[in-house]
Amino acid sequence: KRYIHIWDLTPSRTYIKLKEPYRNAFFIKAYKKTGDWNKLGKILNVKRPDTLLARNWKEGLCSFPLGIALKICKFTNASRYDLEKNISEIRYKKRLNKRGGSSGKPLKNPRLPIKVNKNFIEIVGHICGDGSIPKSKTRTGRPLCYTNSQIELIENFKGLINSVFGEAKPKTDIRTGEKYRRPNYALRYPTILSMILLIVFKGKQEPLEFPSYLLKTNESKISFLKAIYDDEGCIKTKQKQITLAMKSKNFVTGCKKTLKELGIDSGKVT
C-alpha cells in the first residue's frame, strides 16, 4: 500500500474539520438536495440537524464524524478525493457515548493522502526500537510514544512526524533521577497517528516481529535499519564494531538478513 486515504480510517471514530470555503459549499449542496435540514438529518441519521448540520458542522464550530462526510459525498455525488484534500483537522474518538464521547488531540493540516515512504518506514523503525503503541485502548487512547536520551534523535523523530502526517503536537516529558544516567525525553502523540500507522503496520508485537512485509525496496530497508541502529545499535570503537542488541532473536535475524540483501555482511546472531 503506497498511500493511506482518509476513508481507510474507522468512519465512526474518526472526526474531521473542513477548510473554508469548501466546508460551507459541502453542506449547502447536501441541503439543496432536500431543501430542509430536518429531512437531511433523517437521511444521514443525524439528530438535531438544525443545530449540528446547519450551524455547528457547516460553520466549523466543531469536528464531525468522517462517516457523515462520506454519506454526504455519496448523497451529493461529491468526490471523496476533493473531500480529502479539503480536510483541515483529524481527531480520533477514544470513547463513544450518547453525548459524543471524548476525542484526542488533533492532527492539523494533515498531509493526505499519507504517503508510505521512506520517512514513514523510518517512523515504524523507531516504534520497533524506542517507541511504542499500546496494544489495547487505554484511558488515553492508543498514543504513539517515543523515548530517547539523545535530543538529536528526539528532534529527528519530530521532524519525521511532521513530514509524514502534518502538524501534530506531542506531549513531552523529561525523565530524570537515579534511574536514569542522563535525562530521557518522552514524546506522546495523539491516537489518530497510531490509527493511521496501524493500517499498514501490525504493531509492536511480543515477541517483536520483523516487518519484512513493509520493506520491499532498498530505500525502505535502509530507512528502517537506520532507525533501528540509531535506537538500539552501539559502536564499539576499540573492537571497530557496530553491534545490535535486542530481546527478540528473530527480529535481529531479520535485520541481519536485510543487511545481507543490501550487500552488507554481519556476524553471528547469538
PDB file of C-alpha atoms in Angstrom:
ATOM      1  CA  LYS A   1       0.000   0.000   0.000  1.00  0.00           C
ATOM      2  CA  ARG A   2       1.645   3.258  -1.159  1.00  0.00           C
ATOM      3  CA  TYR A   3      -0.973   5.673   0.206  1.00  0.00           C
ATOM      4  CA  ILE A   4      -3.313   5.799   3.188  1.00  0.00           C
ATOM      5  CA  HIS A   5      -6.543   7.662   2.409  1.00  0.00           C
ATOM      6  CA  ILE A   6      -8.940   9.255   4.876  1.00  0.00           C
ATOM      7  CA  TRP A   7     -11.574   6.596   4.087  1.00  0.00           C
ATOM      8  CA  ASP A   8      -9.164   3.877   5.251  1.00  0.00           C
ATOM      9  CA  LEU A   9      -9.777   5.073   8.835  1.00  0.00           C
ATOM     10  CA  THR A  10     -12.699   3.947  11.033  1.00  0.00           C
ATOM     11  CA  PRO A  11     -15.596   6.229   9.931  1.00  0.00           C
ATOM     12  CA  SER A  12     -17.447   6.226  13.279  1.00  0.00           C
ATOM     13  CA  ARG A  13     -14.413   7.146  15.402  1.00  0.00           C
ATOM     14  CA  THR A  14     -12.605   9.488  13.022  1.00  0.00           C
ATOM     15  CA  TYR A  15     -13.742  13.123  13.288  1.00  0.00           C
ATOM     16  CA  ILE A  16     -12.776  15.849  10.822  1.00  0.00           C
ATOM     17  CA  LYS A  17     -12.958  19.572  10.171  1.00  0.00           C
ATOM     18  CA  LEU A  18     -13.060  21.017   6.656  1.00  0.00           C
ATOM     19  CA  LYS A  19     -11.415  24.063   5.107  1.00  0.00           C
ATOM     20  CA  GLU A  20     -13.435  27.107   4.138  1.00  0.00           C
ATOM     21  CA  PRO A  21     -14.913  27.847   1.534  1.00  0.00           C
ATOM     22  CA  TYR A  22     -15.202  24.122   0.706  1.00  0.00           C
ATOM     23  CA  ARG A  23     -16.907  23.370   4.053  1.00  0.00           C
ATOM     24  CA  ASN A  24     -19.850  25.715   3.575  1.00  0.00           C
ATOM     25  CA  ALA A  25     -20.404  24.624  -0.037  1.00  0.00           C
ATOM     26  CA  PHE A  26     -20.201  20.943   1.016  1.00  0.00           C
ATOM     27  CA  PHE A  27     -23.106  21.234   3.477  1.00  0.00           C
ATOM     28  CA  ILE A  28     -25.174  23.653   1.362  1.00  0.00           C
ATOM     29  CA  LYS A  29     -25.013  21.234  -1.590  1.00  0.00           C
ATOM     30  CA  ALA A  30     -26.451  18.480   0.642  1.00  0.00           C
ATOM     31  CA  TYR A  31     -29.126  20.855   1.991  1.00  0.00           C
ATOM     32  CA  LYS A  32     -30.246  21.850  -1.504  1.00  0.00           C
ATOM     33  CA  LYS A  33     -30.923  18.190  -2.354  1.00  0.00           C
ATOM     34  CA  THR A  34     -33.762  18.182   0.213  1.00  0.00           C
ATOM     35  CA  GLY A  35     -34.419  21.875   0.928  1.00  0.00           C
ATOM     36  CA  ASP A  36     -34.861  21.053   4.613  1.00  0.00           C
ATOM     37  CA  TRP A  37     -32.259  20.425   7.345  1.00  0.00           C
ATOM     38  CA  ASN A  38     -34.576  18.031   9.239  1.00  0.00           C
ATOM     39  CA  LYS A  39     -35.157  15.909   6.120  1.00  0.00           C
ATOM     40  CA  LEU A  40     -31.409  15.833   5.505  1.00  0.00           C
ATOM     41  CA  GLY A  41     -30.874  14.807   9.142  1.00  0.00           C
ATOM     42  CA  LYS A  42     -33.205  11.824   8.690  1.00  0.00           C
ATOM     43  CA  ILE A  43     -31.352  10.699   5.563  1.00  0.00           C
ATOM     44  CA  LEU A  44     -27.970  10.988   7.309  1.00  0.00           C
ATOM     45  CA  ASN A  45     -29.283   9.689  10.662  1.00  0.00           C
ATOM     46  CA  VAL A  46     -28.219  12.875  12.446  1.00  0.00           C
ATOM     47  CA  LYS A  47     -30.161  14.078  15.499  1.00  0.00           C
ATOM     48  CA  ARG A  48     -30.675  17.836  15.977  1.00  0.00           C
ATOM     49  CA  PRO A  49     -29.759  18.559  12.313  1.00  0.00           C
ATOM     50  CA  ASP A  50     -30.835  22.207  12.582  1.00  0.00           C
ATOM     51  CA  THR A  51     -28.038  22.656  15.151  1.00  0.00           C
ATOM     52  CA  LEU A  52     -25.380  20.176  14.044  1.00  0.00           C
ATOM     53  CA  LEU A  53     -25.690  20.266  10.244  1.00  0.00           C
ATOM     54  CA  ALA A  54     -26.976  23.814   9.757  1.00  0.00           C
ATOM     55  CA  ARG A  55     -24.677  25.528  12.251  1.00  0.00           C
ATOM     56  CA  ASN A  56     -22.013  23.612  14.207  1.00  0.00           C
ATOM     57  CA  TRP A  57     -20.595  21.498  11.372  1.00  0.00           C
ATOM     58  CA  LYS A  58     -21.329  23.873   8.487  1.00  0.00           C
ATOM     59  CA  GLU A  59     -19.669  26.784  10.293  1.00  0.00           C
ATOM     60  CA  GLY A  60     -16.732  24.694  11.517  1.00  0.00           C
ATOM     61  CA  LEU A  61     -17.512  25.167  15.215  1.00  0.00           C
ATOM     62  CA  CYS A  62     -16.599  21.545  15.950  1.00  0.00           C
ATOM     63  CA  SER A  63     -15.415  18.416  14.194  1.00  0.00           C
ATOM     64  CA  PHE A  64     -17.890  15.859  12.843  1.00  0.00           C
ATOM     65  CA  PRO A  65     -17.807  12.130  12.004  1.00  0.00           C
ATOM     66  CA  LEU A  66     -15.970  11.017   8.895  1.00  0.00           C
ATOM     67  CA  GLY A  67     -18.856   8.581   8.343  1.00  0.00           C
ATOM     68  CA  ILE A  68     -21.274  11.518   7.904  1.00  0.00           C
ATOM     69  CA  ALA A  69     -18.887  13.210   5.457  1.00  0.00           C
ATOM     70  CA  LEU A  70     -18.691  10.042   3.341  1.00  0.00           C
ATOM     71  CA  LYS A  71     -22.510   9.703   3.402  1.00  0.00           C
ATOM     72  CA  ILE A  72     -22.823  13.294   2.150  1.00  0.00           C
ATOM     73  CA  CYS A  73     -20.318  12.564  -0.640  1.00  0.00           C
ATOM     74  CA  LYS A  74     -22.432   9.613  -1.746  1.00  0.00           C
ATOM     75  CA  PHE A  75     -25.716  11.552  -1.401  1.00  0.00           C
ATOM     76  CA  THR A  76     -24.481  14.561  -3.419  1.00  0.00           C
ATOM     77  CA  ASN A  77     -22.143  12.655  -5.748  1.00  0.00           C
ATOM     78  CA  ALA A  78     -19.194  14.703  -4.403  1.00  0.00           C
ATOM     79  CA  SER A  79     -15.645  13.448  -4.908  1.00  0.00           C
ATOM     80  CA  ARG A  80     -14.027  11.712  -1.924  1.00  0.00           C
ATOM     81  CA  TYR A  81     -10.684  12.988  -3.214  1.00  0.00           C
ATOM     82  CA  ASP A  82     -11.911  16.593  -3.085  1.00  0.00           C
ATOM     83  CA  LEU A  83     -13.165  15.964   0.447  1.00  0.00           C
ATOM     84  CA  GLU A  84      -9.783  14.511   1.428  1.00  0.00           C
ATOM     85  CA  LYS A  85      -7.733  17.446   0.169  1.00  0.00           C
ATOM     86  CA  ASN A  86     -10.007  19.918   1.995  1.00  0.00           C
ATOM     87  CA  ILE A  87      -9.626  18.397   5.479  1.00  0.00           C
ATOM     88  CA  SER A  88      -8.013  20.804   7.937  1.00  0.00           C
ATOM     89  CA  GLU A  89      -8.058  18.630  11.054  1.00  0.00           C
ATOM     90  CA  ILE A  90      -8.490  14.976  12.090  1.00  0.00           C
ATOM     91  CA  ARG A  91      -9.210  13.557  15.534  1.00  0.00           C
ATOM     92  CA  TYR A  92      -9.862  10.049  16.804  1.00  0.00           C
ATOM     93  CA  LYS A  93     -12.613   9.422  19.363  1.00  0.00           C
ATOM     94  CA  LYS A  94     -11.162   7.434  22.245  1.00  0.00           C
ATOM     95  CA  ARG A  95     -14.637   6.706  23.614  1.00  0.00           C
ATOM     96  CA  LEU A  96     -18.102   6.916  22.069  1.00  0.00           C
ATOM     97  CA  ASN A  97     -21.300   7.538  24.015  1.00  0.00           C
ATOM     98  CA  LYS A  98     -24.710   9.208  23.596  1.00  0.00           C
ATOM     99  CA  ARG A  99     -23.220  12.662  24.086  1.00  0.00           C
ATOM    100  CA  GLY A 100     -20.481  12.062  21.526  1.00  0.00           C
ATOM    101  CA  GLY A 101     -17.668  10.747  23.712  1.00  0.00           C
ATOM    102  CA  SER A 102     -14.156  12.059  24.167  1.00  0.00           C
ATOM    103  CA  SER A 103     -11.632  12.752  21.447  1.00  0.00           C
ATOM    104  CA  GLY A 104      -7.876  13.033  21.479  1.00  0.00           C
ATOM    105  CA  LYS A 105      -5.764  15.947  20.340  1.00  0.00           C
ATOM    106  CA  PRO A 106      -5.964  16.781  16.614  1.00  0.00           C
ATOM    107  CA  LEU A 107      -3.681  16.292  13.669  1.00  0.00           C
ATOM    108  CA  LYS A 108      -3.820  19.656  11.916  1.00  0.00           C
ATOM    109  CA  ASN A 109      -3.268  20.314   8.204  1.00  0.00           C
ATOM    110  CA  PRO A 110      -2.891  16.571   7.514  1.00  0.00           C
ATOM    111  CA  ARG A 111      -0.756  15.575   4.535  1.00  0.00           C
ATOM    112  CA  LEU A 112      -3.478  13.476   2.932  1.00  0.00           C
ATOM    113  CA  PRO A 113      -3.215  11.003   1.438  1.00  0.00           C
ATOM    114  CA  ILE A 114      -0.454   9.813   3.787  1.00  0.00           C
ATOM    115  CA  LYS A 115       2.480   8.513   1.759  1.00  0.00           C
ATOM    116  CA  VAL A 116       4.016   5.219   2.882  1.00  0.00           C
ATOM    117  CA  ASN A 117       7.502   6.471   2.000  1.00  0.00           C
ATOM    118  CA  LYS A 118      10.979   6.181   3.489  1.00  0.00           C
ATOM    119  CA  ASN A 119      10.142   8.622   6.313  1.00  0.00           C
ATOM    120  CA  PHE A 120       7.023   6.606   7.178  1.00  0.00           C
ATOM    121  CA  ILE A 121       9.148   3.452   7.304  1.00  0.00           C
ATOM    122  CA  GLU A 122      11.756   5.207   9.474  1.00  0.00           C
ATOM    123  CA  ILE A 123       8.982   6.065  11.962  1.00  0.00           C
ATOM    124  CA  VAL A 124       7.990   2.367  12.018  1.00  0.00           C
ATOM    125  CA  GLY A 125      11.649   1.518  12.704  1.00  0.00           C
ATOM    126  CA  HIS A 126      11.698   3.884  15.687  1.00  0.00           C
ATOM    127  CA  ILE A 127       8.484   2.336  17.032  1.00  0.00           C
ATOM    128  CA  CYS A 128      10.178  -1.077  16.877  1.00  0.00           C
ATOM    129  CA  GLY A 129      13.145   0.477  18.683  1.00  0.00           C
ATOM    130  CA  ASP A 130      12.477   3.006  21.440  1.00  0.00           C
ATOM    131  CA  GLY A 131       8.861   3.696  20.529  1.00  0.00           C
ATOM    132  CA  SER A 132       5.529   2.071  21.306  1.00  0.00           C
ATOM    133  CA  ILE A 133       1.830   1.928  20.505  1.00  0.00           C
ATOM    134  CA  PRO A 134      -0.333   0.390  23.276  1.00  0.00           C
ATOM    135  CA  LYS A 135      -1.840  -2.948  22.226  1.00  0.00           C
ATOM    136  CA  SER A 136      -5.304  -2.068  23.525  1.00  0.00           C
ATOM    137  CA  LYS A 137      -7.213   1.132  24.201  1.00  0.00           C
ATOM    138  CA  THR A 138      -6.268   2.818  27.448  1.00  0.00           C
ATOM    139  CA  ARG A 139      -7.855   5.782  29.219  1.00  0.00           C
ATOM    140  CA  THR A 140      -5.731   7.996  26.973  1.00  0.00           C
ATOM    141  CA  GLY A 141      -6.482   6.013  23.804  1.00  0.00           C
ATOM    142  CA  ARG A 142      -3.582   4.467  21.879  1.00  0.00           C
ATOM    143  CA  PRO A 143      -0.984   7.237  21.777  1.00  0.00           C
ATOM    144  CA  LEU A 144       2.160   6.975  19.658  1.00  0.00           C
ATOM    145  CA  CYS A 145       5.106   7.182  22.076  1.00  0.00           C
ATOM    146  CA  TYR A 146       8.833   7.625  21.580  1.00  0.00           C
ATOM    147  CA  THR A 147      11.523   7.916  24.262  1.00  0.00           C
ATOM    148  CA  ASN A 148      15.227   8.622  23.885  1.00  0.00           C
ATOM    149  CA  SER A 149      18.056  10.282  25.774  1.00  0.00           C
ATOM    150  CA  GLN A 150      19.577  11.754  22.600  1.00  0.00           C
ATOM    151  CA  ILE A 151      17.987  15.124  21.874  1.00  0.00           C
ATOM    152  CA  GLU A 152      19.108  14.829  18.237  1.00  0.00           C
ATOM    153  CA  LEU A 153      17.010  11.665  17.800  1.00  0.00           C
ATOM    154  CA  ILE A 154      14.046  13.295  19.539  1.00  0.00           C
ATOM    155  CA  GLU A 155      14.198  16.273  17.154  1.00  0.00           C
ATOM    156  CA  ASN A 156      14.654  13.926  14.189  1.00  0.00           C
ATOM    157  CA  PHE A 157      11.524  11.981  15.226  1.00  0.00           C
ATOM    158  CA  LYS A 158       9.507  15.200  15.499  1.00  0.00           C
ATOM    159  CA  GLY A 159      10.662  16.159  12.000  1.00  0.00           C
ATOM    160  CA  LEU A 160       9.682  12.754  10.598  1.00  0.00           C
ATOM    161  CA  ILE A 161       6.198  13.011  12.127  1.00  0.00           C
ATOM    162  CA  ASN A 162       5.582  16.475  10.670  1.00  0.00           C
ATOM    163  CA  SER A 163       6.902  15.499   7.233  1.00  0.00           C
ATOM    164  CA  VAL A 164       4.677  12.399   7.018  1.00  0.00           C
ATOM    165  CA  PHE A 165       1.478  13.319   8.875  1.00  0.00           C
ATOM    166  CA  GLY A 166       1.211  17.103   9.206  1.00  0.00           C
ATOM    167  CA  GLU A 167       1.086  19.291  12.313  1.00  0.00           C
ATOM    168  CA  ALA A 168       0.912  17.108  15.421  1.00  0.00           C
ATOM    169  CA  LYS A 169       1.897  18.475  18.816  1.00  0.00           C
ATOM    170  CA  PRO A 170       3.389  15.889  21.196  1.00  0.00           C
ATOM    171  CA  LYS A 171       3.152  15.953  24.973  1.00  0.00           C
ATOM    172  CA  THR A 172       6.789  15.996  26.130  1.00  0.00           C
ATOM    173  CA  ASP A 173       8.072  14.693  29.464  1.00  0.00           C
ATOM    174  CA  ILE A 174      11.668  14.845  30.696  1.00  0.00           C
ATOM    175  CA  ARG A 175      12.539  11.919  32.963  1.00  0.00           C
ATOM    176  CA  THR A 176      15.376  12.329  35.428  1.00  0.00           C
ATOM    177  CA  GLY A 177      16.544  10.765  38.686  1.00  0.00           C
ATOM    178  CA  GLU A 178      18.648   7.869  39.955  1.00  0.00           C
ATOM    179  CA  LYS A 179      17.003   5.500  37.497  1.00  0.00           C
ATOM    180  CA  TYR A 180      18.438   7.452  34.538  1.00  0.00           C
ATOM    181  CA  ARG A 181      22.095   8.001  33.661  1.00  0.00           C
ATOM    182  CA  ARG A 182      21.026  11.089  31.715  1.00  0.00           C
ATOM    183  CA  PRO A 183      17.697  12.826  31.036  1.00  0.00           C
ATOM    184  CA  ASN A 184      15.228  10.849  28.920  1.00  0.00           C
ATOM    185  CA  TYR A 185      12.841  12.720  26.633  1.00  0.00           C
ATOM    186  CA  ALA A 186       9.434  11.067  26.179  1.00  0.00           C
ATOM    187  CA  LEU A 187       7.112  12.141  23.365  1.00  0.00           C
ATOM    188  CA  ARG A 188       3.445  11.197  23.273  1.00  0.00           C
ATOM    189  CA  TYR A 189       1.431  11.865  20.113  1.00  0.00           C
ATOM    190  CA  PRO A 190      -2.361  11.722  19.607  1.00  0.00           C
ATOM    191  CA  THR A 191      -4.108   8.395  18.976  1.00  0.00           C
ATOM    192  CA  ILE A 192      -5.010   9.418  15.412  1.00  0.00           C
ATOM    193  CA  LEU A 193      -1.357   8.943  14.365  1.00  0.00           C
ATOM    194  CA  SER A 194      -1.305   5.416  15.803  1.00  0.00           C
ATOM    195  CA  MET A 195      -4.511   4.518  13.967  1.00  0.00           C
ATOM    196  CA  ILE A 196      -3.050   5.706  10.660  1.00  0.00           C
ATOM    197  CA  LEU A 197       0.170   3.728  11.209  1.00  0.00           C
ATOM    198  CA  LEU A 198      -1.725   0.569  12.198  1.00  0.00           C
ATOM    199  CA  ILE A 199      -3.477   0.476   8.824  1.00  0.00           C
ATOM    200  CA  VAL A 200      -0.263  -0.904   7.301  1.00  0.00           C
ATOM    201  CA  PHE A 201       1.876  -1.738  10.371  1.00  0.00           C
ATOM    202  CA  LYS A 202       0.920  -4.719  12.557  1.00  0.00           C
ATOM    203  CA  GLY A 203       2.173  -3.019  15.707  1.00  0.00           C
ATOM    204  CA  LYS A 204       4.879  -3.824  18.213  1.00  0.00           C
ATOM    205  CA  GLN A 205       4.190  -7.491  18.925  1.00  0.00           C
ATOM    206  CA  GLU A 206       5.607  -9.571  21.772  1.00  0.00           C
ATOM    207  CA  PRO A 207       7.915 -11.179  20.749  1.00  0.00           C
ATOM    208  CA  LEU A 208       8.831  -8.380  18.359  1.00  0.00           C
ATOM    209  CA  GLU A 209       8.063  -9.289  14.747  1.00  0.00           C
ATOM    210  CA  PHE A 210      10.365  -8.131  11.966  1.00  0.00           C
ATOM    211  CA  PRO A 211       8.140  -6.181   9.487  1.00  0.00           C
ATOM    212  CA  SER A 212       9.556  -7.597   6.257  1.00  0.00           C
ATOM    213  CA  TYR A 213       6.101  -7.041   4.673  1.00  0.00           C
ATOM    214  CA  LEU A 214       6.857  -3.274   4.659  1.00  0.00           C
ATOM    215  CA  LEU A 215      10.431  -3.488   3.357  1.00  0.00           C
ATOM    216  CA  LYS A 216      10.048  -4.065  -0.371  1.00  0.00           C
ATOM    217  CA  THR A 217      12.644  -1.584  -1.694  1.00  0.00           C
ATOM    218  CA  ASN A 218      16.271  -0.866  -0.818  1.00  0.00           C
ATOM    219  CA  GLU A 219      15.251   2.659   0.200  1.00  0.00           C
ATOM    220  CA  SER A 220      12.716   1.330   2.730  1.00  0.00           C
ATOM    221  CA  LYS A 221      15.210  -1.224   4.077  1.00  0.00           C
ATOM    222  CA  ILE A 222      17.853   1.479   4.607  1.00  0.00           C
ATOM    223  CA  SER A 223      15.375   3.810   6.351  1.00  0.00           C
ATOM    224  CA  PHE A 224      14.170   1.055   8.671  1.00  0.00           C
ATOM    225  CA  LEU A 225      17.652  -0.130   9.612  1.00  0.00           C
ATOM    226  CA  LYS A 226      18.790   3.473  10.170  1.00  0.00           C
ATOM    227  CA  ALA A 227      16.080   3.906  12.825  1.00  0.00           C
ATOM    228  CA  ILE A 228      16.824   0.558  14.494  1.00  0.00           C
ATOM    229  CA  TYR A 229      20.559   1.180  14.720  1.00  0.00           C
ATOM    230  CA  ASP A 230      20.014   4.759  15.916  1.00  0.00           C
ATOM    231  CA  ASP A 231      17.880   3.443  18.795  1.00  0.00           C
ATOM    232  CA  GLU A 232      19.380   0.048  19.599  1.00  0.00           C
ATOM    233  CA  GLY A 233      22.821  -0.006  17.986  1.00  0.00           C
ATOM    234  CA  CYS A 234      26.152   0.528  19.735  1.00  0.00           C
ATOM    235  CA  ILE A 235      29.567   1.498  18.331  1.00  0.00           C
ATOM    236  CA  LYS A 236      32.486  -0.319  19.978  1.00  0.00           C
ATOM    237  CA  THR A 237      35.443   1.814  18.985  1.00  0.00           C
ATOM    238  CA  LYS A 238      38.190  -0.483  20.325  1.00  0.00           C
ATOM    239  CA  GLN A 239      36.803  -3.527  18.513  1.00  0.00           C
ATOM    240  CA  LYS A 240      35.819  -1.391  15.495  1.00  0.00           C
ATOM    241  CA  GLN A 241      32.345  -2.909  15.587  1.00  0.00           C
ATOM    242  CA  ILE A 242      28.750  -1.799  15.339  1.00  0.00           C
ATOM    243  CA  THR A 243      26.561  -4.126  17.390  1.00  0.00           C
ATOM    244  CA  LEU A 244      22.809  -4.553  17.709  1.00  0.00           C
ATOM    245  CA  ALA A 245      21.345  -5.990  20.924  1.00  0.00           C
ATOM    246  CA  MET A 246      17.598  -6.665  21.285  1.00  0.00           C
ATOM    247  CA  LYS A 247      15.437  -9.185  23.166  1.00  0.00           C
ATOM    248  CA  SER A 248      13.955 -10.782  20.043  1.00  0.00           C
ATOM    249  CA  LYS A 249      16.444 -13.065  18.288  1.00  0.00           C
ATOM    250  CA  ASN A 250      14.087 -13.391  15.310  1.00  0.00           C
ATOM    251  CA  PHE A 251      13.972  -9.604  14.942  1.00  0.00           C
ATOM    252  CA  VAL A 252      17.778  -9.293  14.992  1.00  0.00           C
ATOM    253  CA  THR A 253      17.966 -12.180  12.476  1.00  0.00           C
ATOM    254  CA  GLY A 254      15.593 -10.172  10.265  1.00  0.00           C
ATOM    255  CA  CYS A 255      17.958  -7.181  10.497  1.00  0.00           C
ATOM    256  CA  LYS A 256      20.914  -9.418   9.569  1.00  0.00           C
ATOM    257  CA  LYS A 257      19.058 -10.803   6.544  1.00  0.00           C
ATOM    258  CA  THR A 258      18.113  -7.282   5.418  1.00  0.00           C
ATOM    259  CA  LEU A 259      21.723  -6.105   5.756  1.00  0.00           C
ATOM    260  CA  LYS A 260      22.745  -9.045   3.544  1.00  0.00           C
ATOM    261  CA  GLU A 261      20.155  -8.017   0.935  1.00  0.00           C
ATOM    262  CA  LEU A 262      21.824  -4.603   0.905  1.00  0.00           C
ATOM    263  CA  GLY A 263      25.251  -6.175   0.369  1.00  0.00           C
ATOM    264  CA  ILE A 264      26.447  -5.780   3.963  1.00  0.00           C
ATOM    265  CA  ASP A 265      27.870  -8.813   5.781  1.00  0.00           C
ATOM    266  CA  SER A 266      27.452  -9.137   9.536  1.00  0.00           C
ATOM    267  CA  GLY A 267      28.454 -11.576  12.254  1.00  0.00           C
ATOM    268  CA  LYS A 268      26.528 -14.332  14.042  1.00  0.00           C
ATOM    269  CA  VAL A 269      23.309 -13.706  15.898  1.00  0.00           C
ATOM    270  CA  THR A 270      23.739 -15.096  19.424  1.00  0.00           C
TER     271      THR A 270
END
